[in-house]
Amino acid sequence: MEKKGILVVVSGFSGAGKGTVMKQLLDGYPNRYALSISATTRAPRTGESNGKEYFFVSEEEFEEMIREGALVEYARYVENYYGTPKEYVLQQLNQGKDVILEIEIQGALKVKAAYPDTLLLFLSPPSATELKSRLVNRGTEAASVIESRLNRAWQEAQGVEQYDYFIINDDLAECVREVHSIIQNEHARVARNHEVIEKIRAELKGFAKGE
């Protein structure tokens, strides 16, 4: 019996390495996972193409998607909308792929409320000191931006208990293996296998009656 995919939300502090872990996961298991593509009203940046990095839509189109209930979740940041199109996610899940959404805590909890079977994973460096070190060593952001990211991390840390798993990203390869293992083990949960269990029960009942 073809198993339906699992909806997975991956969150984490800025500097936790979420993007790198997700890329390695998809590269290592291309037939197992699909990374959800967000819709946005912001303009494409150099090198970005529609349907790859984002689905680029107008503000009118995005607001129509909101009215039609065509988004799993959405939010507005710095004058632009960002959201997860429902059709793409459901299509991938029905094809048996585990769909990964890389979004922040507020969005993650909205997804969990709408789809209670969603698996929530939170990625973190091994310590706050390491987190600050990674942000500083990027060498791409001003001290004020780093301070802002650390302040945001403090706020995000208050909601970690609402996630299903807390994963330390210290060794990249090990972290990718752990994420993959957690998601695949989730497929074996009794709660996700009621249909199969009932089918086996029905067959056993037939045998028990000598049919």
GROMACS .gro file of C-alpha atoms in nm:
model
  211
    1MET     CA    1   0.000   0.000   0.000
    2GLU     CA    2   0.139   0.339  -0.105
    3LYS     CA    3   0.202   0.549   0.203
    4LYS     CA    4   0.109   0.914   0.206
    5GLY     CA    5   0.387   1.157   0.280
    6ILE     CA    6   0.434   1.341   0.609
    7LEU     CA    7   0.418   1.719   0.639
    8VAL     CA    8   0.732   1.835   0.822
    9VAL     CA    9   0.809   2.184   0.948
   10VAL     CA   10   1.172   2.270   1.018
   11SER     CA   11   1.244   2.582   1.222
   12GLY     CA   12   1.550   2.709   1.402
   13PHE     CA   13   1.754   3.010   1.498
   14SER     CA   14   1.914   3.218   1.225
   15GLY     CA   15   2.260   3.063   1.200
   16ALA     CA   16   2.143   2.712   1.293
   17GLY     CA   17   2.217   2.588   0.941
   18LYS     CA   18   1.859   2.500   0.842
   19GLY     CA   19   1.911   2.574   0.473
   20THR     CA   20   2.229   2.368   0.453
   21VAL     CA   21   2.070   2.072   0.632
   22MET     CA   22   1.765   2.084   0.404
   23LYS     CA   23   1.982   2.099   0.090
   24GLN     CA   24   2.187   1.797   0.203
   25LEU     CA   25   1.870   1.607   0.291
   26LEU     CA   26   1.714   1.667  -0.051
   27ASP     CA   27   2.040   1.593  -0.233
   28GLY     CA   28   2.086   1.269  -0.038
   29TYR     CA   29   1.727   1.147  -0.070
   30PRO     CA   30   1.580   1.315  -0.381
   31ASN     CA   31   1.295   1.067  -0.422
   32ARG     CA   32   1.192   1.079  -0.057
   33TYR     CA   33   1.152   1.451   0.010
   34ALA     CA   34   1.008   1.765  -0.146
   35LEU     CA   35   1.088   2.113  -0.019
   36SER     CA   36   0.778   2.329  -0.018
   37ILE     CA   37   0.807   2.635  -0.241
   38SER     CA   38   0.664   2.953  -0.094
   39ALA     CA   39   0.463   3.216  -0.277
   40THR     CA   40   0.574   3.577  -0.233
   41THR     CA   41   0.483   3.923  -0.355
   42ARG     CA   42   0.843   4.047  -0.349
   43ALA     CA   43   1.026   4.091  -0.678
   44PRO     CA   44   1.264   3.812  -0.793
   45ARG     CA   45   1.630   3.869  -0.712
   46THR     CA   46   1.906   3.812  -0.966
   47GLY     CA   47   1.925   3.443  -1.053
   48GLU     CA   48   1.586   3.354  -0.905
   49SER     CA   49   1.316   3.201  -1.124
   50ASN     CA   50   0.944   3.147  -1.078
   51GLY     CA   51   0.859   2.802  -0.941
   52LYS     CA   52   1.213   2.731  -0.823
   53GLU     CA   53   1.307   2.959  -0.533
   54TYR     CA   54   0.953   3.102  -0.501
   55PHE     CA   55   0.623   3.135  -0.680
   56PHE     CA   56   0.629   3.508  -0.760
   57VAL     CA   57   0.278   3.659  -0.759
   58SER     CA   58   0.123   4.004  -0.741
   59GLU     CA   59  -0.028   4.138  -0.420
   60GLU     CA   60  -0.375   4.104  -0.578
   61GLU     CA   61  -0.308   3.738  -0.666
   62PHE     CA   62  -0.177   3.666  -0.315
   63GLU     CA   63  -0.477   3.825  -0.146
   64GLU     CA   64  -0.705   3.620  -0.374
   65MET     CA   65  -0.522   3.305  -0.256
   66ILE     CA   66  -0.590   3.412   0.105
   67ARG     CA   67  -0.961   3.461   0.033
   68GLU     CA   68  -0.985   3.123  -0.141
   69GLY     CA   69  -0.810   2.939   0.145
   70ALA     CA   70  -0.538   2.831  -0.096
   71LEU     CA   71  -0.251   2.876   0.154
   72VAL     CA   72  -0.137   2.643   0.433
   73GLU     CA   73  -0.006   2.950   0.619
   74TYR     CA   74   0.102   3.303   0.534
   75ALA     CA   75   0.252   3.613   0.691
   76ARG     CA   76   0.354   3.964   0.591
   77TYR     CA   77   0.714   4.080   0.638
   78VAL     CA   78   0.854   4.419   0.540
   79GLU     CA   79   0.574   4.513   0.298
   80ASN     CA   80   0.564   4.171   0.129
   81TYR     CA   81   0.351   3.860   0.169
   82TYR     CA   82   0.502   3.513   0.206
   83GLY     CA   83   0.296   3.194   0.220
   84THR     CA   84   0.281   2.820   0.152
   85PRO     CA   85   0.053   2.718  -0.139
   86LYS     CA   86  -0.174   2.433  -0.032
   87GLU     CA   87  -0.212   2.269  -0.375
   88TYR     CA   88   0.162   2.204  -0.420
   89VAL     CA   89   0.197   2.060  -0.067
   90LEU     CA   90  -0.103   1.825  -0.097
   91GLN     CA   91   0.008   1.710  -0.443
   92GLN     CA   92   0.352   1.610  -0.313
   93LEU     CA   93   0.207   1.440  -0.002
   94ASN     CA   94  -0.035   1.236  -0.214
   95GLN     CA   95   0.259   1.122  -0.428
   96GLY     CA   96   0.414   0.975  -0.112
   97LYS     CA   97   0.682   1.241  -0.062
   98ASP     CA   98   0.754   1.391   0.278
   99VAL     CA   99   0.710   1.766   0.233
  100ILE     CA  100   0.938   1.998   0.429
  101LEU     CA  101   0.844   2.356   0.514
  102GLU     CA  102   1.128   2.574   0.640
  103ILE     CA  103   0.943   2.844   0.834
  104GLU     CA  104   0.957   3.032   1.165
  105ILE     CA  105   0.774   2.943   1.486
  106GLN     CA  106   0.454   3.145   1.432
  107GLY     CA  107   0.405   2.990   1.089
  108ALA     CA  108   0.490   2.644   1.223
  109LEU     CA  109   0.220   2.664   1.489
  110LYS     CA  110  -0.036   2.783   1.231
  111VAL     CA  111   0.045   2.478   1.018
  112LYS     CA  112   0.018   2.245   1.320
  113ALA     CA  113  -0.322   2.395   1.409
  114ALA     CA  114  -0.452   2.340   1.055
  115TYR     CA  115  -0.284   2.000   1.008
  116PRO     CA  116  -0.242   1.829   1.349
  117ASP     CA  117  -0.039   1.541   1.199
  118THR     CA  118   0.241   1.783   1.107
  119LEU     CA  119   0.582   1.689   1.247
  120LEU     CA  120   0.765   1.987   1.401
  121LEU     CA  121   1.146   1.985   1.415
  122PHE     CA  122   1.361   2.259   1.570
  123LEU     CA  123   1.730   2.290   1.476
  124SER     CA  124   1.985   2.457   1.702
  125PRO     CA  125   2.361   2.495   1.735
  126PRO     CA  126   2.506   2.321   2.045
  127SER     CA  127   2.515   2.649   2.242
  128ALA     CA  128   2.421   3.018   2.229
  129THR     CA  129   2.793   3.101   2.217
  130GLU     CA  130   2.829   2.887   1.904
  131LEU     CA  131   2.524   3.054   1.751
  132LYS     CA  132   2.677   3.400   1.801
  133SER     CA  133   3.010   3.277   1.666
  134ARG     CA  134   2.848   3.146   1.348
  135LEU     CA  135   2.662   3.473   1.290
  136VAL     CA  136   2.981   3.677   1.343
  137ASN     CA  137   3.195   3.447   1.127
  138ARG     CA  138   2.960   3.482   0.832
  139GLY     CA  139   3.114   3.826   0.790
  140THR     CA  140   2.814   3.943   0.590
  141GLU     CA  141   2.614   4.138   0.847
  142ALA     CA  142   2.665   4.447   1.061
  143ALA     CA  143   2.690   4.415   1.439
  144SER     CA  144   2.343   4.571   1.476
  145VAL     CA  145   2.192   4.302   1.250
  146ILE     CA  146   2.364   4.025   1.447
  147GLU     CA  147   2.233   4.175   1.770
  148SER     CA  148   1.883   4.182   1.619
  149ARG     CA  149   1.911   3.816   1.516
  150LEU     CA  150   2.026   3.716   1.867
  151ASN     CA  151   1.734   3.908   2.021
  152ARG     CA  152   1.498   3.726   1.786
  153ALA     CA  153   1.660   3.393   1.880
  154TRP     CA  154   1.591   3.468   2.247
  155GLN     CA  155   1.223   3.524   2.163
  156GLU     CA  156   1.206   3.209   1.948
  157ALA     CA  157   1.365   3.003   2.226
  158GLN     CA  158   1.052   3.059   2.435
  159GLY     CA  159   0.844   2.844   2.199
  160VAL     CA  160   1.072   2.544   2.150
  161GLU     CA  161   0.865   2.318   2.381
  162GLN     CA  162   0.582   2.326   2.128
  163TYR     CA  163   0.795   2.126   1.882
  164ASP     CA  164   0.814   1.746   1.858
  165TYR     CA  165   1.194   1.717   1.829
  166PHE     CA  166   1.489   1.937   1.920
  167ILE     CA  167   1.794   1.857   1.704
  168ILE     CA  168   2.147   1.983   1.761
  169ASN     CA  169   2.332   2.075   1.442
  170ASP     CA  170   2.696   2.035   1.545
  171ASP     CA  171   2.818   1.783   1.286
  172LEU     CA  172   2.635   1.846   0.955
  173ALA     CA  173   2.638   1.487   0.824
  174GLU     CA  174   2.519   1.350   1.159
  175CYS     CA  175   2.244   1.613   1.179
  176VAL     CA  176   2.118   1.522   0.830
  177ARG     CA  177   2.113   1.151   0.925
  178GLU     CA  178   1.924   1.228   1.245
  179VAL     CA  179   1.661   1.441   1.068
  180HIS     CA  180   1.612   1.169   0.804
  181SER     CA  181   1.585   0.897   1.071
  182ILE     CA  182   1.329   1.091   1.276
  183ILE     CA  183   1.107   1.156   0.974
  184GLN     CA  184   1.124   0.798   0.847
  185ASN     CA  185   1.058   0.651   1.194
  186GLU     CA  186   0.753   0.874   1.213
  187HIS     CA  187   0.600   0.669   0.929
  188ALA     CA  188   0.589   0.368   1.165
  189ARG     CA  189   0.374   0.539   1.430
  190VAL     CA  190   0.051   0.349   1.499
  191ALA     CA  191  -0.144   0.674   1.464
  192ARG     CA  192  -0.025   0.706   1.103
  193ASN     CA  193  -0.112   0.348   1.009
  194HIS     CA  194  -0.479   0.304   1.104
  195GLU     CA  195  -0.579   0.221   0.746
  196VAL     CA  196  -0.321  -0.057   0.713
  197ILE     CA  197  -0.402  -0.192   1.060
  198GLU     CA  198  -0.775  -0.206   0.983
  199LYS     CA  199  -0.708  -0.384   0.653
  200ILE     CA  200  -0.497  -0.650   0.829
  201ARG     CA  201  -0.762  -0.685   1.101
  202ALA     CA  202  -1.032  -0.741   0.839
  203GLU     CA  203  -0.822  -1.009   0.668
  204LEU     CA  204  -0.748  -1.180   1.000
  205LYS     CA  205  -1.117  -1.177   1.088
  206GLY     CA  206  -1.184  -1.359   0.761
  207PHE     CA  207  -0.920  -1.620   0.841
  208ALA     CA  208  -1.057  -1.663   1.193
  209LYS     CA  209  -1.398  -1.750   1.048
  210GLY     CA  210  -1.238  -1.996   0.810
  211GLU     CA  211  -1.319  -1.783   0.505
   0.00000   0.00000   0.00000
